[in-house]
mmCIF file of C-alpha atoms in Angstrom:
data_model
loop_
_atom_site.group_PDB
_atom_site.id
_atom_site.type_symbol
_atom_site.label_atom_id
_atom_site.label_comp_id
_atom_site.label_asym_id
_atom_site.label_seq_id
_atom_site.Cartn_x
_atom_site.Cartn_y
_atom_site.Cartn_z
ATOM 1 C CA UNK A 821 -22.813 -23.802 5.475
ATOM 2 C CA UNK A 822 -24.202 -23.256 1.972
ATOM 3 C CA UNK A 823 -21.957 -23.587 -1.047
ATOM 4 C CA UNK A 824 -20.109 -20.337 -1.847
ATOM 5 C CA UNK A 825 -21.442 -18.246 -4.689
ATOM 6 C CA UNK A 826 -19.094 -17.819 -7.624
ATOM 7 C CA UNK A 827 -18.381 -14.445 -9.209
ATOM 8 C CA UNK A 828 -16.101 -12.911 -11.804
ATOM 9 C CA UNK A 829 -14.388 -9.580 -11.191
ATOM 10 C CA UNK A 830 -13.714 -6.766 -13.664
ATOM 11 C CA UNK A 831 -11.093 -4.462 -12.127
ATOM 12 C CA UNK A 832 -10.480 -0.946 -13.430
ATOM 13 C CA UNK A 833 -7.064 0.685 -13.453
ATOM 14 C CA UNK A 834 -6.273 3.892 -11.618
ATOM 15 C CA UNK A 835 -2.764 4.040 -10.204
ATOM 16 C CA UNK A 836 -2.667 4.384 -6.424
ATOM 17 C CA UNK A 837 -6.475 4.294 -6.406
ATOM 18 C CA UNK A 838 -5.993 0.577 -7.054
ATOM 19 C CA UNK A 839 -5.542 0.327 -3.275
ATOM 20 C CA UNK A 840 -9.334 0.680 -3.076
ATOM 21 C CA UNK A 841 -9.531 -2.487 -5.196
ATOM 22 C CA UNK A 842 -7.048 -4.132 -2.838
ATOM 23 C CA UNK A 843 -9.594 -3.507 -0.085
ATOM 24 C CA UNK A 844 -12.390 -4.972 -2.222
ATOM 25 C CA UNK A 845 -10.361 -8.121 -2.862
ATOM 26 C CA UNK A 846 -9.342 -8.378 0.783
ATOM 27 C CA UNK A 847 -12.982 -8.401 1.887
ATOM 28 C CA UNK A 848 -14.106 -10.839 -0.822
ATOM 29 C CA UNK A 849 -11.236 -13.229 -0.047
ATOM 30 C CA UNK A 850 -12.151 -13.061 3.636
ATOM 31 C CA UNK A 851 -15.802 -13.992 3.018
ATOM 32 C CA UNK A 852 -16.369 -17.795 2.841
ATOM 33 C CA UNK A 853 -19.629 -17.197 0.967
ATOM 34 C CA UNK A 854 -17.740 -15.983 -2.123
ATOM 35 C CA UNK A 855 -15.592 -17.803 -4.677
ATOM 36 C CA UNK A 856 -13.814 -15.976 -7.522
ATOM 37 C CA UNK A 857 -13.582 -17.804 -10.846
ATOM 38 C CA UNK A 858 -12.080 -15.182 -13.131
ATOM 39 C CA UNK A 859 -10.660 -11.667 -13.155
ATOM 40 C CA UNK A 860 -10.234 -9.205 -15.969
ATOM 41 C CA UNK A 861 -8.044 -6.265 -15.101
ATOM 42 C CA UNK A 862 -6.334 -3.227 -16.484
ATOM 43 C CA UNK A 863 -3.275 -1.437 -15.061
ATOM 44 C CA UNK A 864 -3.537 -1.470 -11.249
ATOM 45 C CA UNK A 865 -6.420 -3.923 -11.604
ATOM 46 C CA UNK A 866 -4.125 -6.271 -13.503
ATOM 47 C CA UNK A 867 -1.449 -5.964 -10.824
ATOM 48 C CA UNK A 868 -3.900 -6.836 -8.074
ATOM 49 C CA UNK A 869 -5.036 -9.815 -10.153
ATOM 50 C CA UNK A 870 -1.591 -11.350 -10.754
ATOM 51 C CA UNK A 871 -0.539 -10.823 -7.122
ATOM 52 C CA UNK A 872 -3.643 -12.737 -6.081
ATOM 53 C CA UNK A 873 -3.151 -15.511 -8.662
ATOM 54 C CA UNK A 874 0.481 -16.027 -7.674
ATOM 55 C CA UNK A 875 -0.451 -16.309 -3.992
ATOM 56 C CA UNK A 876 -3.296 -18.771 -4.614
ATOM 57 C CA UNK A 877 -0.876 -21.233 -6.245
ATOM 58 C CA UNK A 878 1.148 -21.453 -3.044
ATOM 59 C CA UNK A 879 -1.590 -21.112 -0.434
ATOM 60 C CA UNK A 880 -5.175 -20.070 0.097
ATOM 61 C CA UNK A 881 -7.267 -16.915 0.474
ATOM 62 C CA UNK A 882 -5.300 -15.847 3.559
ATOM 63 C CA UNK A 883 -2.064 -16.178 1.593
ATOM 64 C CA UNK A 884 -3.557 -13.991 -1.153
ATOM 65 C CA UNK A 885 -4.638 -11.313 1.331
ATOM 66 C CA UNK A 886 -1.158 -11.234 2.868
ATOM 67 C CA UNK A 887 0.474 -11.037 -0.570
ATOM 68 C CA UNK A 888 -1.691 -8.069 -1.593
ATOM 69 C CA UNK A 889 -0.734 -6.196 1.572
ATOM 70 C CA UNK A 890 2.967 -6.906 1.041
ATOM 71 C CA UNK A 891 2.789 -5.665 -2.523
ATOM 72 C CA UNK A 892 1.082 -2.386 -1.642
ATOM 73 C CA UNK A 893 3.495 -1.849 1.263
ATOM 74 C CA UNK A 894 6.364 -2.315 -1.175
ATOM 75 C CA UNK A 895 4.790 0.188 -3.580
ATOM 76 C CA UNK A 896 4.624 2.717 -0.767
ATOM 77 C CA UNK A 897 8.220 2.079 0.341
ATOM 78 C CA UNK A 898 9.473 2.479 -3.222
ATOM 79 C CA UNK A 899 7.701 5.834 -3.483
ATOM 80 C CA UNK A 900 9.296 7.243 -0.327
ATOM 81 C CA UNK A 901 12.326 8.439 -2.277
ATOM 82 C CA UNK A 902 10.208 10.065 -4.972
ATOM 83 C CA UNK A 903 10.029 13.875 -5.175
ATOM 84 C CA UNK A 904 6.375 13.534 -6.187
ATOM 85 C CA UNK A 905 4.907 14.064 -2.740
ATOM 86 C CA UNK A 906 2.317 16.261 -1.107
ATOM 87 C CA UNK A 907 3.223 19.854 -0.342
ATOM 88 C CA UNK A 908 3.569 20.858 3.338
ATOM 89 C CA UNK A 909 0.293 22.793 3.044
ATOM 90 C CA UNK A 910 -1.524 19.722 1.720
ATOM 91 C CA UNK A 911 -0.121 17.640 4.559
ATOM 92 C CA UNK A 912 -1.242 20.262 7.054
ATOM 93 C CA UNK A 913 -4.764 20.445 5.620
ATOM 94 C CA UNK A 914 -5.147 16.700 5.114
ATOM 95 C CA UNK A 915 -5.377 16.951 1.322
ATOM 96 C CA UNK A 916 -4.344 13.752 -0.462
ATOM 97 C CA UNK A 917 -4.134 15.147 -3.997
ATOM 98 C CA UNK A 918 -0.813 16.343 -5.435
ATOM 99 C CA UNK A 919 -2.036 19.382 -7.357
ATOM 100 C CA UNK A 920 0.269 21.679 -5.346
ATOM 101 C CA UNK A 921 3.230 19.319 -5.174
ATOM 102 C CA UNK A 922 6.321 20.891 -6.810
ATOM 103 C CA UNK A 923 7.484 17.440 -7.875
ATOM 104 C CA UNK A 924 4.147 16.595 -9.490
ATOM 105 C CA UNK A 925 3.903 19.984 -11.212
ATOM 106 C CA UNK A 926 7.430 19.582 -12.584
ATOM 107 C CA UNK A 927 6.634 16.079 -13.897
ATOM 108 C CA UNK A 928 3.360 17.270 -15.393
ATOM 109 C CA UNK A 929 5.182 20.041 -17.272
ATOM 110 C CA UNK A 930 7.961 17.709 -18.403
ATOM 111 C CA UNK A 931 5.539 15.158 -19.857
ATOM 112 C CA UNK A 932 3.960 17.892 -21.962
ATOM 113 C CA UNK A 933 7.291 19.017 -23.397
ATOM 114 C CA UNK A 934 9.470 15.901 -23.491
ATOM 115 C CA UNK A 935 8.648 12.288 -24.292
ATOM 116 C CA UNK A 936 9.679 9.364 -22.043
ATOM 117 C CA UNK A 937 12.082 8.329 -24.803
ATOM 118 C CA UNK A 938 13.956 11.560 -24.074
ATOM 119 C CA UNK A 939 13.720 12.047 -20.308
ATOM 120 C CA UNK A 940 14.096 8.310 -19.561
ATOM 121 C CA UNK A 941 16.197 6.866 -22.426
ATOM 122 C CA UNK A 942 17.224 3.856 -20.306
ATOM 123 C CA UNK A 943 13.528 3.033 -19.837
ATOM 124 C CA UNK A 944 13.906 2.583 -16.082
ATOM 125 C CA UNK A 945 10.709 1.553 -14.323
ATOM 126 C CA UNK A 946 10.889 0.704 -10.609
ATOM 127 C CA UNK A 947 7.321 -0.625 -10.714
ATOM 128 C CA UNK A 948 8.358 -3.366 -13.124
ATOM 129 C CA UNK A 949 11.192 -4.397 -10.807
ATOM 130 C CA UNK A 950 8.735 -4.429 -7.913
ATOM 131 C CA UNK A 951 6.289 -6.614 -9.841
ATOM 132 C CA UNK A 952 8.997 -9.136 -10.744
ATOM 133 C CA UNK A 953 10.109 -9.218 -7.104
ATOM 134 C CA UNK A 954 6.621 -10.025 -5.839
ATOM 135 C CA UNK A 955 5.211 -12.235 -8.608
ATOM 136 C CA UNK A 956 6.439 -15.551 -9.966
ATOM 137 C CA UNK A 957 4.808 -15.475 -13.393
ATOM 138 C CA UNK A 958 5.482 -19.168 -13.953
ATOM 139 C CA UNK A 959 3.232 -19.774 -10.949
ATOM 140 C CA UNK A 960 0.637 -17.361 -12.319
ATOM 141 C CA UNK A 961 0.544 -19.221 -15.622
ATOM 142 C CA UNK A 962 0.068 -22.459 -13.652
ATOM 143 C CA UNK A 963 -2.739 -21.090 -11.463
ATOM 144 C CA UNK A 964 -5.714 -23.243 -12.393
ATOM 145 C CA UNK A 965 -7.869 -21.757 -9.638
ATOM 146 C CA UNK A 966 -8.269 -18.426 -11.422
ATOM 147 C CA UNK A 967 -8.865 -17.339 -15.018
ATOM 148 C CA UNK A 968 -7.051 -14.112 -15.883
ATOM 149 C CA UNK A 969 -7.537 -11.537 -18.613
ATOM 150 C CA UNK A 970 -5.272 -8.482 -18.800
ATOM 151 C CA UNK A 971 -5.954 -5.700 -21.284
ATOM 152 C CA UNK A 972 -3.454 -3.560 -23.211
ATOM 153 C CA UNK A 973 -3.777 -1.269 -26.240
ATOM 154 C CA UNK A 974 -1.857 -1.787 -29.464
ATOM 155 C CA UNK A 975 -0.030 1.422 -30.376
ATOM 156 C CA UNK A 976 -0.074 0.731 -34.101
ATOM 157 C CA UNK A 977 -3.669 -0.482 -34.541
ATOM 158 C CA UNK A 978 -5.389 1.112 -31.554
ATOM 159 C CA UNK A 979 -7.040 -2.227 -30.860
ATOM 160 C CA UNK A 980 -7.538 -4.030 -27.588
ATOM 161 C CA UNK A 981 -5.224 -6.959 -26.804
ATOM 162 C CA UNK A 982 -6.244 -9.456 -24.138
ATOM 163 C CA UNK A 983 -3.471 -11.441 -22.460
ATOM 164 C CA UNK A 984 -4.780 -14.649 -20.905
ATOM 165 C CA UNK A 985 -3.314 -16.568 -17.998
ATOM 166 C CA UNK A 986 -1.264 -18.923 -20.168
ATOM 167 C CA UNK A 987 0.632 -15.976 -21.712
ATOM 168 C CA UNK A 988 0.870 -13.815 -18.600
ATOM 169 C CA UNK A 989 4.181 -12.056 -17.978
ATOM 170 C CA UNK A 990 5.627 -8.953 -16.360
ATOM 171 C CA UNK A 991 5.668 -7.333 -19.798
ATOM 172 C CA UNK A 992 1.947 -8.029 -20.295
ATOM 173 C CA UNK A 993 1.052 -6.407 -16.977
ATOM 174 C CA UNK A 994 3.367 -3.449 -17.562
ATOM 175 C CA UNK A 995 1.900 -2.988 -21.041
ATOM 176 C CA UNK A 996 -1.514 -2.776 -19.406
ATOM 177 C CA UNK A 997 -0.193 -0.006 -17.132
ATOM 178 C CA UNK A 998 1.883 1.899 -19.704
ATOM 179 C CA UNK A 999 0.794 5.537 -19.681
ATOM 180 C CA UNK A 1000 2.370 6.888 -22.904
ATOM 181 C CA UNK A 1001 3.364 10.261 -21.448
ATOM 182 C CA UNK A 1002 5.278 8.580 -18.607
ATOM 183 C CA UNK A 1003 6.666 5.337 -20.032
ATOM 184 C CA UNK A 1004 8.034 4.018 -23.283
ATOM 185 C CA UNK A 1005 5.704 1.613 -25.068
ATOM 186 C CA UNK A 1006 6.112 -2.016 -23.971
ATOM 187 C CA UNK A 1007 7.088 -4.299 -26.841
ATOM 188 C CA UNK A 1008 5.781 -7.882 -26.862
ATOM 189 C CA UNK A 1009 6.431 -10.192 -29.827
ATOM 190 C CA UNK A 1010 7.352 -7.229 -31.984
ATOM 191 C CA UNK A 1011 4.223 -5.208 -31.177
ATOM 192 C CA UNK A 1012 4.164 -2.040 -29.046
ATOM 193 C CA UNK A 1013 1.531 -1.547 -26.350
ATOM 194 C CA UNK A 1014 0.174 1.276 -24.196
ATOM 195 C CA UNK A 1015 -2.212 1.367 -21.244
ATOM 196 C CA UNK A 1016 -5.224 -0.920 -21.582
ATOM 197 C CA UNK A 1017 -7.467 1.768 -20.139
ATOM 198 C CA UNK A 1018 -7.851 3.303 -23.590
ATOM 199 C CA UNK A 1019 -9.604 0.244 -25.030
ATOM 200 C CA UNK A 1020 -10.818 -1.888 -22.125
ATOM 201 C CA UNK A 1021 -11.036 -0.550 -18.591
ATOM 202 C CA UNK A 1022 -11.746 -3.321 -17.786
ATOM 203 C CA UNK A 1023 -12.787 -5.764 -20.546
ATOM 204 C CA UNK A 1024 -16.033 -7.657 -19.935
ATOM 205 C CA UNK A 1025 -16.537 -9.909 -22.962
ATOM 206 C CA UNK A 1026 -13.780 -12.445 -22.070
ATOM 207 C CA UNK A 1027 -15.410 -13.057 -18.699
ATOM 208 C CA UNK A 1028 -18.754 -13.814 -20.320
ATOM 209 C CA UNK A 1029 -17.324 -15.946 -23.106
ATOM 210 C CA UNK A 1030 -14.726 -17.963 -21.181
ATOM 211 C CA UNK A 1031 -16.002 -18.258 -17.592
ATOM 212 C CA UNK A 1032 -18.921 -20.372 -16.395
ATOM 213 C CA UNK A 1033 -20.355 -18.112 -13.709
ATOM 214 C CA UNK A 1034 -23.142 -15.684 -14.602
ATOM 215 C CA UNK A 1035 -22.235 -12.968 -12.098
ATOM 216 C CA UNK A 1036 -19.773 -10.231 -13.088
ATOM 217 C CA UNK A 1037 -18.854 -7.631 -10.478
ATOM 218 C CA UNK A 1038 -17.372 -4.422 -11.902
ATOM 219 C CA UNK A 1039 -15.032 -2.655 -9.480
ATOM 220 C CA UNK A 1040 -15.090 0.914 -10.774
ATOM 221 C CA UNK A 1041 -12.548 3.407 -9.451
ATOM 222 C CA UNK A 1042 -12.882 6.132 -12.097
ATOM 223 C CA UNK A 1043 -15.858 8.380 -11.273
ATOM 224 C CA UNK A 1044 -18.580 8.376 -13.913
ATOM 225 C CA UNK A 1045 -20.357 11.566 -12.954
ATOM 226 C CA UNK A 1046 -19.228 14.976 -11.707
ATOM 227 C CA UNK A 1047 -21.960 17.482 -10.980
ATOM 228 C CA UNK A 1048 -19.762 20.551 -11.366
ATOM 229 C CA UNK A 1049 -18.439 21.729 -14.718
ATOM 230 C CA UNK A 1050 -14.646 22.223 -14.415
ATOM 231 C CA UNK A 1051 -13.478 25.749 -15.186
ATOM 232 C CA UNK A 1052 -9.737 25.781 -14.435
ATOM 233 C CA UNK A 1053 -7.066 23.943 -16.414
ATOM 234 C CA UNK A 1054 -6.211 21.216 -13.839
ATOM 235 C CA UNK A 1055 -9.888 20.429 -13.236
ATOM 236 C CA UNK A 1056 -10.565 20.222 -16.967
ATOM 237 C CA UNK A 1057 -7.652 17.834 -17.447
ATOM 238 C CA UNK A 1058 -8.829 15.781 -14.461
ATOM 239 C CA UNK A 1059 -12.295 15.372 -15.917
ATOM 240 C CA UNK A 1060 -10.939 14.543 -19.378
ATOM 241 C CA UNK A 1061 -8.820 11.821 -17.782
ATOM 242 C CA UNK A 1062 -11.873 10.322 -16.049
ATOM 243 C CA UNK A 1063 -14.011 10.440 -19.194
ATOM 244 C CA UNK A 1064 -11.251 8.881 -21.296
ATOM 245 C CA UNK A 1065 -10.674 5.986 -18.912
ATOM 246 C CA UNK A 1066 -14.390 5.271 -18.539
ATOM 247 C CA UNK A 1067 -15.225 5.517 -22.241
ATOM 248 C CA UNK A 1068 -14.284 1.931 -23.139
ATOM 249 C CA UNK A 1069 -16.264 0.486 -20.214
ATOM 250 C CA UNK A 1070 -19.303 2.641 -21.044
ATOM 251 C CA UNK A 1071 -19.201 1.464 -24.652
ATOM 252 C CA UNK A 1072 -18.690 -2.199 -23.805
ATOM 253 C CA UNK A 1073 -21.426 -2.420 -21.203
ATOM 254 C CA UNK A 1074 -23.871 -0.736 -23.581
ATOM 255 C CA UNK A 1075 -22.903 -3.341 -26.188
ATOM 256 C CA UNK A 1076 -23.487 -6.105 -23.661
ATOM 257 C CA UNK A 1077 -26.897 -4.654 -22.801
ATOM 258 C CA UNK A 1078 -27.786 -4.714 -26.506
ATOM 259 C CA UNK A 1079 -26.571 -8.304 -26.883
ATOM 260 C CA UNK A 1080 -28.615 -9.320 -23.829
ATOM 261 C CA UNK A 1081 -31.718 -7.865 -25.472
ATOM 262 C CA UNK A 1082 -30.999 -9.659 -28.760
ATOM 263 C CA UNK A 1083 -29.763 -12.954 -27.346
ATOM 264 C CA UNK A 1084 -33.250 -14.393 -26.945
ATOM 265 C CA UNK A 1085 -33.775 -14.015 -30.686
ATOM 266 C CA UNK A 1086 -30.408 -15.511 -31.640
ATOM 267 C CA UNK A 1087 -28.917 -18.998 -31.367
ATOM 268 C CA UNK A 1088 -27.328 -20.574 -28.277
ATOM 269 C CA UNK A 1089 -23.937 -19.069 -29.148
ATOM 270 C CA UNK A 1090 -25.129 -15.853 -27.527
ATOM 271 C CA UNK A 1091 -26.442 -17.472 -24.365
ATOM 272 C CA UNK A 1092 -23.501 -16.166 -22.308
ATOM 273 C CA UNK A 1093 -24.628 -12.593 -23.021
ATOM 274 C CA UNK A 1094 -28.288 -13.288 -22.316
ATOM 275 C CA UNK A 1095 -27.568 -14.988 -18.995
ATOM 276 C CA UNK A 1096 -24.924 -12.566 -17.672
ATOM 277 C CA UNK A 1097 -25.748 -10.817 -14.410
ATOM 278 C CA UNK A 1098 -24.040 -7.512 -13.611
ATOM 279 C CA UNK A 1099 -23.118 -5.907 -10.306
ATOM 280 C CA UNK A 1100 -21.021 -2.870 -9.410
ATOM 281 C CA UNK A 1101 -18.817 -1.907 -6.484
ATOM 282 C CA UNK A 1102 -18.075 1.787 -6.838
ATOM 283 C CA UNK A 1103 -15.382 4.025 -5.384
ATOM 284 C CA UNK A 1104 -17.359 7.184 -6.244
ATOM 285 C CA UNK A 1105 -17.881 8.265 -2.637
ATOM 286 C CA UNK A 1106 -14.435 7.158 -1.471
ATOM 287 C CA UNK A 1107 -12.709 9.174 -4.186
ATOM 288 C CA UNK A 1108 -14.970 12.224 -4.071
ATOM 289 C CA UNK A 1109 -12.858 15.352 -3.769
ATOM 290 C CA UNK A 1110 -9.686 13.650 -4.998
ATOM 291 C CA UNK A 1111 -8.119 14.840 -8.236
ATOM 292 C CA UNK A 1112 -6.426 12.627 -10.807
ATOM 293 C CA UNK A 1113 -3.060 13.637 -9.328
ATOM 294 C CA UNK A 1114 -3.819 11.537 -6.230
ATOM 295 C CA UNK A 1115 -3.397 8.445 -8.427
ATOM 296 C CA UNK A 1116 0.337 9.080 -7.983
ATOM 297 C CA UNK A 1117 0.197 9.427 -4.207
ATOM 298 C CA UNK A 1118 1.592 6.191 -2.769
ATOM 299 C CA UNK A 1119 1.917 7.321 0.865
ATOM 300 C CA UNK A 1120 1.091 4.395 3.138
ATOM 301 C CA UNK A 1121 -1.602 6.217 5.181
ATOM 302 C CA UNK A 1122 -3.367 7.148 1.918
ATOM 303 C CA UNK A 1123 -3.195 3.598 0.556
ATOM 304 C CA UNK A 1124 -4.493 2.245 3.861
ATOM 305 C CA UNK A 1125 -7.338 4.759 3.804
ATOM 306 C CA UNK A 1126 -8.357 3.631 0.318
ATOM 307 C CA UNK A 1127 -8.011 -0.026 1.275
ATOM 308 C CA UNK A 1128 -10.258 0.350 4.316
ATOM 309 C CA UNK A 1129 -12.811 2.224 2.226
ATOM 310 C CA UNK A 1130 -12.737 -0.602 -0.307
ATOM 311 C CA UNK A 1131 -13.367 -3.127 2.456
ATOM 312 C CA UNK A 1132 -16.219 -1.084 3.928
ATOM 313 C CA UNK A 1133 -17.963 -0.513 0.593
ATOM 314 C CA UNK A 1134 -17.646 -4.221 -0.237
ATOM 315 C CA UNK A 1135 -19.028 -5.257 3.146
ATOM 316 C CA UNK A 1136 -22.064 -3.037 2.556
ATOM 317 C CA UNK A 1137 -22.424 -4.396 -0.979
ATOM 318 C CA UNK A 1138 -22.348 -7.996 0.268
ATOM 319 C CA UNK A 1139 -24.952 -7.247 2.925
ATOM 320 C CA UNK A 1140 -27.228 -5.673 0.348
ATOM 321 C CA UNK A 1141 -26.713 -7.950 -2.652
ATOM 322 C CA UNK A 1142 -25.315 -11.355 -1.684
ATOM 323 C CA UNK A 1143 -28.708 -13.018 -1.983
ATOM 324 C CA UNK A 1144 -29.105 -11.659 -5.522
ATOM 325 C CA UNK A 1145 -25.975 -13.405 -6.794
ATOM 326 C CA UNK A 1146 -26.894 -16.107 -9.251
ATOM 327 C CA UNK A 1147 -30.465 -14.888 -9.654
ATOM 328 C CA UNK A 1148 -30.582 -11.264 -10.819
ATOM 329 C CA UNK A 1149 -28.480 -8.228 -11.704
ATOM 330 C CA UNK A 1150 -28.106 -5.498 -9.119
ATOM 331 C CA UNK A 1151 -26.587 -3.026 -11.588
ATOM 332 C CA UNK A 1152 -29.109 -0.787 -13.335
ATOM 333 C CA UNK A 1153 -27.281 -0.336 -16.634
ATOM 334 C CA UNK A 1154 -29.703 2.290 -17.920
ATOM 335 C CA UNK A 1155 -29.263 4.403 -14.788
ATOM 336 C CA UNK A 1156 -25.474 4.156 -14.459
ATOM 337 C CA UNK A 1157 -24.475 3.875 -18.121
ATOM 338 C CA UNK A 1158 -27.292 5.588 -20.048
ATOM 339 C CA UNK A 1159 -27.294 5.813 -23.819
#
C-alpha cells in the first residue's frame, strides 16, 4: 500500500452541528490513506480536536473514533434534562430546529434582557465538566502525533489568541466556545476571552506556518450562501449569525490567496503561503433547512444524523479528491470566497 497522504484540518465551530465534523473525523481516521498532522479548531471544532488528541496518546485511530463517539453520546445524555428541546409539533413533523421550543424561546428572550453574570452568577457550565471528564489535558499537551491550534477572542483587545498544544487546557477550549450572551468570559492569565468564532473560525495561518504538509482541508459547517433574503426576525438573526461566524474565515482565506499571489515575488519566508493547497468539506447540503437554533439541539438521533452525513460527504470528497492531495488545490477560492 502507498504511503498515506498527510493533511491538516481547519475545523469550524457550530455547537451541535459539530457532530457533522465528528463524522468527518470518523471517516478520515478510518481511511488508511490519510494521516492528520495538525488541526486548528474553534468551539466545537476545538472540542473534537482535543478529544482526538487525547485518544491518540493512549491508542490509535480506532481509539480516537471510539472516544469521539463517547464524547458526543455524553453531550446528548447531559442535554436530556434540559428544557431546551423540540416542541411536540416539531417532533411530529420531523423538524430538528428549536424555533418553536418554549425552552429555547425563553432562553433567547432572557439572553437579550439579562447577562450571564446575572442569570448564572455561579458560572455553572455542564459542558466544561463534561470536557474535563473526557479529556486528560496533560495527555493532550504530550500528544506529539498531532499539532493543535485553538482560537479564542480577547474581550479587551478584540484580537485573536491562538492556544497551541503545549498550553492546551479546559479553560482554553471553553474560551474558544464562550458565547458572550450565554456564558461569562473565560479568564486565562488575567485576560478575558470569548468565542474564537469572532476572530478565527477557524484560523488558517498557524497551520501554514507551523506544519509541514501543504494540504489544508477546511471543514465548514456555517453556510456561506443563502439564496433567500430573510424577512422575519428569527430568519434575519439566523443569517446574521452565519455571516458573523464566517466573516473571519472569509477574510483570512482572501488574505492567504493574496499572499499566495505575492509569495513568488518575495523571499523564502513566504514559501508556506505560496505552496499551500486548499480543500473544503462542506456541510451546506446537510444543514440546509436548519436554523441556527438547531445548534443547541443535542438529541442523539439528530447528532447521529449529522455524524452520518459528515461521513458520507467525506467519503464522496475522498473519492473525488484524494489523488489531488499533495499536487493541487481542489478549493476554488474565487468561486467560494469571492472578493
